[in-house]
PDB file of C-alpha atoms in Angstrom:
ATOM      1  CA  MET A   1      79.290  88.667  84.334  1.00  0.00           C
ATOM      2  CA  PHE A   2      82.800  90.099  83.986  1.00  0.00           C
ATOM      3  CA  ASP A   3      83.092  93.801  84.815  1.00  0.00           C
ATOM      4  CA  GLU A   4      86.609  94.906  83.896  1.00  0.00           C
ATOM      5  CA  THR A   5      86.416  98.185  85.802  1.00  0.00           C
ATOM      6  CA  THR A   6      85.417  96.399  88.997  1.00  0.00           C
ATOM      7  CA  GLU A   7      88.118  93.754  88.577  1.00  0.00           C
ATOM      8  CA  ARG A   8      90.815  96.373  87.916  1.00  0.00           C
ATOM      9  CA  ARG A   9      89.762  98.162  91.090  1.00  0.00           C
ATOM     10  CA  ALA A  10      89.973  94.888  93.035  1.00  0.00           C
ATOM     11  CA  ILE A  11      93.460  94.200  91.678  1.00  0.00           C
ATOM     12  CA  LEU A  12      94.613  97.673  92.690  1.00  0.00           C
ATOM     13  CA  GLU A  13      93.239  96.907  96.166  1.00  0.00           C
ATOM     14  CA  LEU A  14      95.437  93.791  96.213  1.00  0.00           C
ATOM     15  CA  GLY A  15      98.391  96.039  95.325  1.00  0.00           C
ATOM     16  CA  ARG A  16      97.507  98.364  98.202  1.00  0.00           C
ATOM     17  CA  ALA A  17      97.240  95.400 100.560  1.00  0.00           C
ATOM     18  CA  LEU A  18     100.696  94.158  99.492  1.00  0.00           C
ATOM     19  CA  GLN A  19     102.081  97.656 100.001  1.00  0.00           C
ATOM     20  CA  ASP A  20     100.401  98.044 103.399  1.00  0.00           C
ATOM     21  CA  ALA A  21     101.660  94.663 104.656  1.00  0.00           C
ATOM     22  CA  TRP A  22     105.194  95.546 103.522  1.00  0.00           C
ATOM     23  CA  ASN A  23     104.998  98.932 105.220  1.00  0.00           C
ATOM     24  CA  ARG A  24     103.972  97.225 108.476  1.00  0.00           C
ATOM     25  CA  ASN A  25     106.931  94.836 108.015  1.00  0.00           C
ATOM     26  CA  ASP A  26     104.341  92.057 108.269  1.00  0.00           C
ATOM     27  CA  ALA A  27     105.817  88.961 106.599  1.00  0.00           C
ATOM     28  CA  ALA A  28     102.756  86.794 107.314  1.00  0.00           C
ATOM     29  CA  GLY A  29     100.363  89.466 106.063  1.00  0.00           C
ATOM     30  CA  TYR A  30     102.436  89.998 102.925  1.00  0.00           C
ATOM     31  CA  ALA A  31     102.611  86.261 102.195  1.00  0.00           C
ATOM     32  CA  SER A  32      98.870  85.832 102.782  1.00  0.00           C
ATOM     33  CA  LEU A  33      98.240  87.815  99.601  1.00  0.00           C
ATOM     34  CA  PHE A  34      99.881  85.085  97.506  1.00  0.00           C
ATOM     35  CA  THR A  35      98.399  81.722  96.552  1.00  0.00           C
ATOM     36  CA  ASP A  36      99.441  78.658  98.554  1.00  0.00           C
ATOM     37  CA  ASP A  37     101.656  77.495  95.665  1.00  0.00           C
ATOM     38  CA  ALA A  38     102.870  80.898  94.416  1.00  0.00           C
ATOM     39  CA  ASP A  39     106.182  81.276  92.598  1.00  0.00           C
ATOM     40  CA  PHE A  40     108.326  84.192  93.779  1.00  0.00           C
ATOM     41  CA  VAL A  41     111.523  85.512  92.173  1.00  0.00           C
ATOM     42  CA  ALA A  42     113.302  88.243  94.140  1.00  0.00           C
ATOM     43  CA  TRP A  43     115.378  90.981  92.489  1.00  0.00           C
ATOM     44  CA  THR A  44     118.496  89.000  93.425  1.00  0.00           C
ATOM     45  CA  GLY A  45     117.251  86.017  91.418  1.00  0.00           C
ATOM     46  CA  GLU A  46     116.441  84.031  94.546  1.00  0.00           C
ATOM     47  CA  TYR A  47     113.460  81.748  93.943  1.00  0.00           C
ATOM     48  CA  GLY A  48     110.865  80.594  96.420  1.00  0.00           C
ATOM     49  CA  GLN A  49     107.733  78.549  96.003  1.00  0.00           C
ATOM     50  CA  GLY A  50     104.699  78.691  98.204  1.00  0.00           C
ATOM     51  CA  ARG A  51     103.175  81.109 100.661  1.00  0.00           C
ATOM     52  CA  GLN A  52     105.236  79.754 103.552  1.00  0.00           C
ATOM     53  CA  ALA A  53     108.507  80.240 101.655  1.00  0.00           C
ATOM     54  CA  ILE A  54     107.496  83.831 100.884  1.00  0.00           C
ATOM     55  CA  GLU A  55     106.779  84.482 104.542  1.00  0.00           C
ATOM     56  CA  ASP A  56     109.968  82.741 105.690  1.00  0.00           C
ATOM     57  CA  GLY A  57     112.033  84.688 103.143  1.00  0.00           C
ATOM     58  CA  HIS A  58     110.625  88.075 104.129  1.00  0.00           C
ATOM     59  CA  ARG A  59     110.670  87.676 107.903  1.00  0.00           C
ATOM     60  CA  PRO A  60     114.478  88.058 108.267  1.00  0.00           C
ATOM     61  CA  LEU A  61     114.443  90.942 105.774  1.00  0.00           C
ATOM     62  CA  PHE A  62     111.763  92.814 107.738  1.00  0.00           C
ATOM     63  CA  ASP A  63     113.631  92.064 110.962  1.00  0.00           C
ATOM     64  CA  GLY A  64     116.972  93.080 109.437  1.00  0.00           C
ATOM     65  CA  PRO A  65     118.022  95.183 106.431  1.00  0.00           C
ATOM     66  CA  LEU A  66     114.462  96.128 105.377  1.00  0.00           C
ATOM     67  CA  ALA A  67     113.182  96.940 108.877  1.00  0.00           C
ATOM     68  CA  GLY A  68     111.251 100.186 108.679  1.00  0.00           C
ATOM     69  CA  SER A  69     111.392 100.281 104.879  1.00  0.00           C
ATOM     70  CA  ARG A  70     108.501 101.684 102.881  1.00  0.00           C
ATOM     71  CA  MET A  71     107.200 100.422  99.550  1.00  0.00           C
ATOM     72  CA  VAL A  72     105.136 102.284  96.996  1.00  0.00           C
ATOM     73  CA  LEU A  73     103.456  99.872  94.631  1.00  0.00           C
ATOM     74  CA  VAL A  74     100.013 101.362  94.033  1.00  0.00           C
ATOM     75  CA  ASP A  75      99.037 104.969  94.640  1.00  0.00           C
ATOM     76  CA  ASP A  76      96.078 106.621  92.939  1.00  0.00           C
ATOM     77  CA  ASN A  77      97.701 110.028  93.406  1.00  0.00           C
ATOM     78  CA  ALA A  78     101.002 109.211  91.731  1.00  0.00           C
ATOM     79  CA  GLU A  79     101.168 108.632  87.984  1.00  0.00           C
ATOM     80  CA  SER A  80     104.369 106.617  88.444  1.00  0.00           C
ATOM     81  CA  ALA A  81     102.656 104.219  90.863  1.00  0.00           C
ATOM     82  CA  ARG A  82      99.995 103.002  88.444  1.00  0.00           C
ATOM     83  CA  PRO A  83     100.482  99.676  86.689  1.00  0.00           C
ATOM     84  CA  GLU A  84     102.382  99.935  83.441  1.00  0.00           C
ATOM     85  CA  SER A  85     100.230  97.093  82.136  1.00  0.00           C
ATOM     86  CA  LEU A  86      97.222  95.246  83.474  1.00  0.00           C
ATOM     87  CA  ARG A  87      95.537  92.781  81.156  1.00  0.00           C
ATOM     88  CA  PHE A  88      93.117  89.948  81.633  1.00  0.00           C
ATOM     89  CA  ILE A  89      93.953  86.558  80.153  1.00  0.00           C
ATOM     90  CA  ARG A  90      90.602  85.242  81.412  1.00  0.00           C
ATOM     91  CA  PRO A  91      88.098  86.810  83.798  1.00  0.00           C
ATOM     92  CA  ASP A  92      89.916  85.093  86.689  1.00  0.00           C
ATOM     93  CA  VAL A  93      93.536  85.488  85.508  1.00  0.00           C
ATOM     94  CA  ALA A  94      95.429  88.743  84.964  1.00  0.00           C
ATOM     95  CA  ILE A  95      98.993  89.849  84.324  1.00  0.00           C
ATOM     96  CA  MET A  96     100.151  93.089  85.886  1.00  0.00           C
ATOM     97  CA  VAL A  97     103.461  94.821  85.236  1.00  0.00           C
ATOM     98  CA  THR A  98     104.195  97.664  87.599  1.00  0.00           C
ATOM     99  CA  SER A  99     107.041  99.663  89.071  1.00  0.00           C
ATOM    100  CA  GLY A 100     107.716  99.518  92.762  1.00  0.00           C
ATOM    101  CA  VAL A 101     109.997 101.593  94.928  1.00  0.00           C
ATOM    102  CA  VAL A 102     111.382 100.600  98.303  1.00  0.00           C
ATOM    103  CA  THR A 103     112.761 103.349 100.505  1.00  0.00           C
ATOM    104  CA  LEU A 104     114.981 102.146 103.330  1.00  0.00           C
ATOM    105  CA  ALA A 105     114.350 103.457 106.832  1.00  0.00           C
ATOM    106  CA  ASP A 106     117.369 105.796 106.663  1.00  0.00           C
ATOM    107  CA  GLN A 107     116.523 107.243 103.222  1.00  0.00           C
ATOM    108  CA  ASN A 108     114.116 109.898 102.118  1.00  0.00           C
ATOM    109  CA  ALA A 109     111.771 109.179  99.210  1.00  0.00           C
ATOM    110  CA  THR A 110     113.979 111.013  96.713  1.00  0.00           C
ATOM    111  CA  GLY A 111     116.975 108.911  97.749  1.00  0.00           C
ATOM    112  CA  ALA A 112     115.309 105.573  97.019  1.00  0.00           C
ATOM    113  CA  ASP A 113     117.591 103.327  95.012  1.00  0.00           C
ATOM    114  CA  HIS A 114     115.482 100.195  95.153  1.00  0.00           C
ATOM    115  CA  GLU A 115     113.208 100.798  92.157  1.00  0.00           C
ATOM    116  CA  SER A 116     112.077  97.642  90.425  1.00  0.00           C
ATOM    117  CA  VAL A 117     109.842  96.451  87.631  1.00  0.00           C
ATOM    118  CA  GLN A 118     107.570  93.688  88.858  1.00  0.00           C
ATOM    119  CA  THR A 119     105.465  91.190  86.980  1.00  0.00           C
ATOM    120  CA  PHE A 120     102.533  89.564  88.731  1.00  0.00           C
ATOM    121  CA  VAL A 121     100.352  86.706  87.541  1.00  0.00           C
ATOM    122  CA  LEU A 122      97.124  87.148  89.480  1.00  0.00           C
ATOM    123  CA  THR A 123      94.322  84.654  89.971  1.00  0.00           C
ATOM    124  CA  LYS A 124      90.851  85.107  91.374  1.00  0.00           C
ATOM    125  CA  THR A 125      89.499  82.267  93.498  1.00  0.00           C
ATOM    126  CA  ASP A 126      86.438  82.408  95.710  1.00  0.00           C
ATOM    127  CA  GLY A 127      85.969  86.074  94.823  1.00  0.00           C
ATOM    128  CA  ARG A 128      89.467  87.129  95.921  1.00  0.00           C
ATOM    129  CA  TRP A 129      92.494  88.129  93.836  1.00  0.00           C
ATOM    130  CA  ARG A 130      95.905  86.790  94.893  1.00  0.00           C
ATOM    131  CA  ALA A 131      99.365  86.682  93.351  1.00  0.00           C
ATOM    132  CA  ALA A 132     100.152  83.260  91.853  1.00  0.00           C
ATOM    133  CA  ALA A 133     103.531  84.316  90.477  1.00  0.00           C
ATOM    134  CA  PHE A 134     105.824  87.289  91.038  1.00  0.00           C
ATOM    135  CA  HIS A 135     109.068  88.320  89.365  1.00  0.00           C
ATOM    136  CA  ASN A 136     111.033  91.360  90.548  1.00  0.00           C
ATOM    137  CA  THR A 137     113.768  92.979  88.446  1.00  0.00           C
ATOM    138  CA  ARG A 138     115.873  95.870  89.726  1.00  0.00           C
ATOM    139  CA  ARG A 139     115.624  98.875  87.403  1.00  0.00           C
ATOM    140  CA  GLN A 140     119.039  99.963  86.175  1.00  0.00           C
ATOM    141  CA  VAL A 141     119.684 103.697  86.459  1.00  0.00           C
TER     142      VAL A 141
END
């Protein structure tokens, strides 16, 4: 039986796991939260397909310009870090639109200029939610 409250909680846990992997600069851990055949569109428009491509694309970023960066994607204590939209297409498929903020290692949180709007297509397989598609758009300020 589908319990929307439970599934929403599980999806927010996926968001926390994505955030935590990013904040550890863990490319493999970050990519593991996507499906094997996930589609990924970065804020630059760069496209990658598959978990391995996501890992390979993030490794040089975490080792280079995004080393030590921090991401806020999901935070129960911050109104701005809750999904703007989370709706279920089927009990095992959801679309989430959320804002994310990346703070570079040499910035403070108020100086973050990497705020994006992100769209996730999420699928649940074998009791676990993963991102099947991701599109990141830089918010214009």
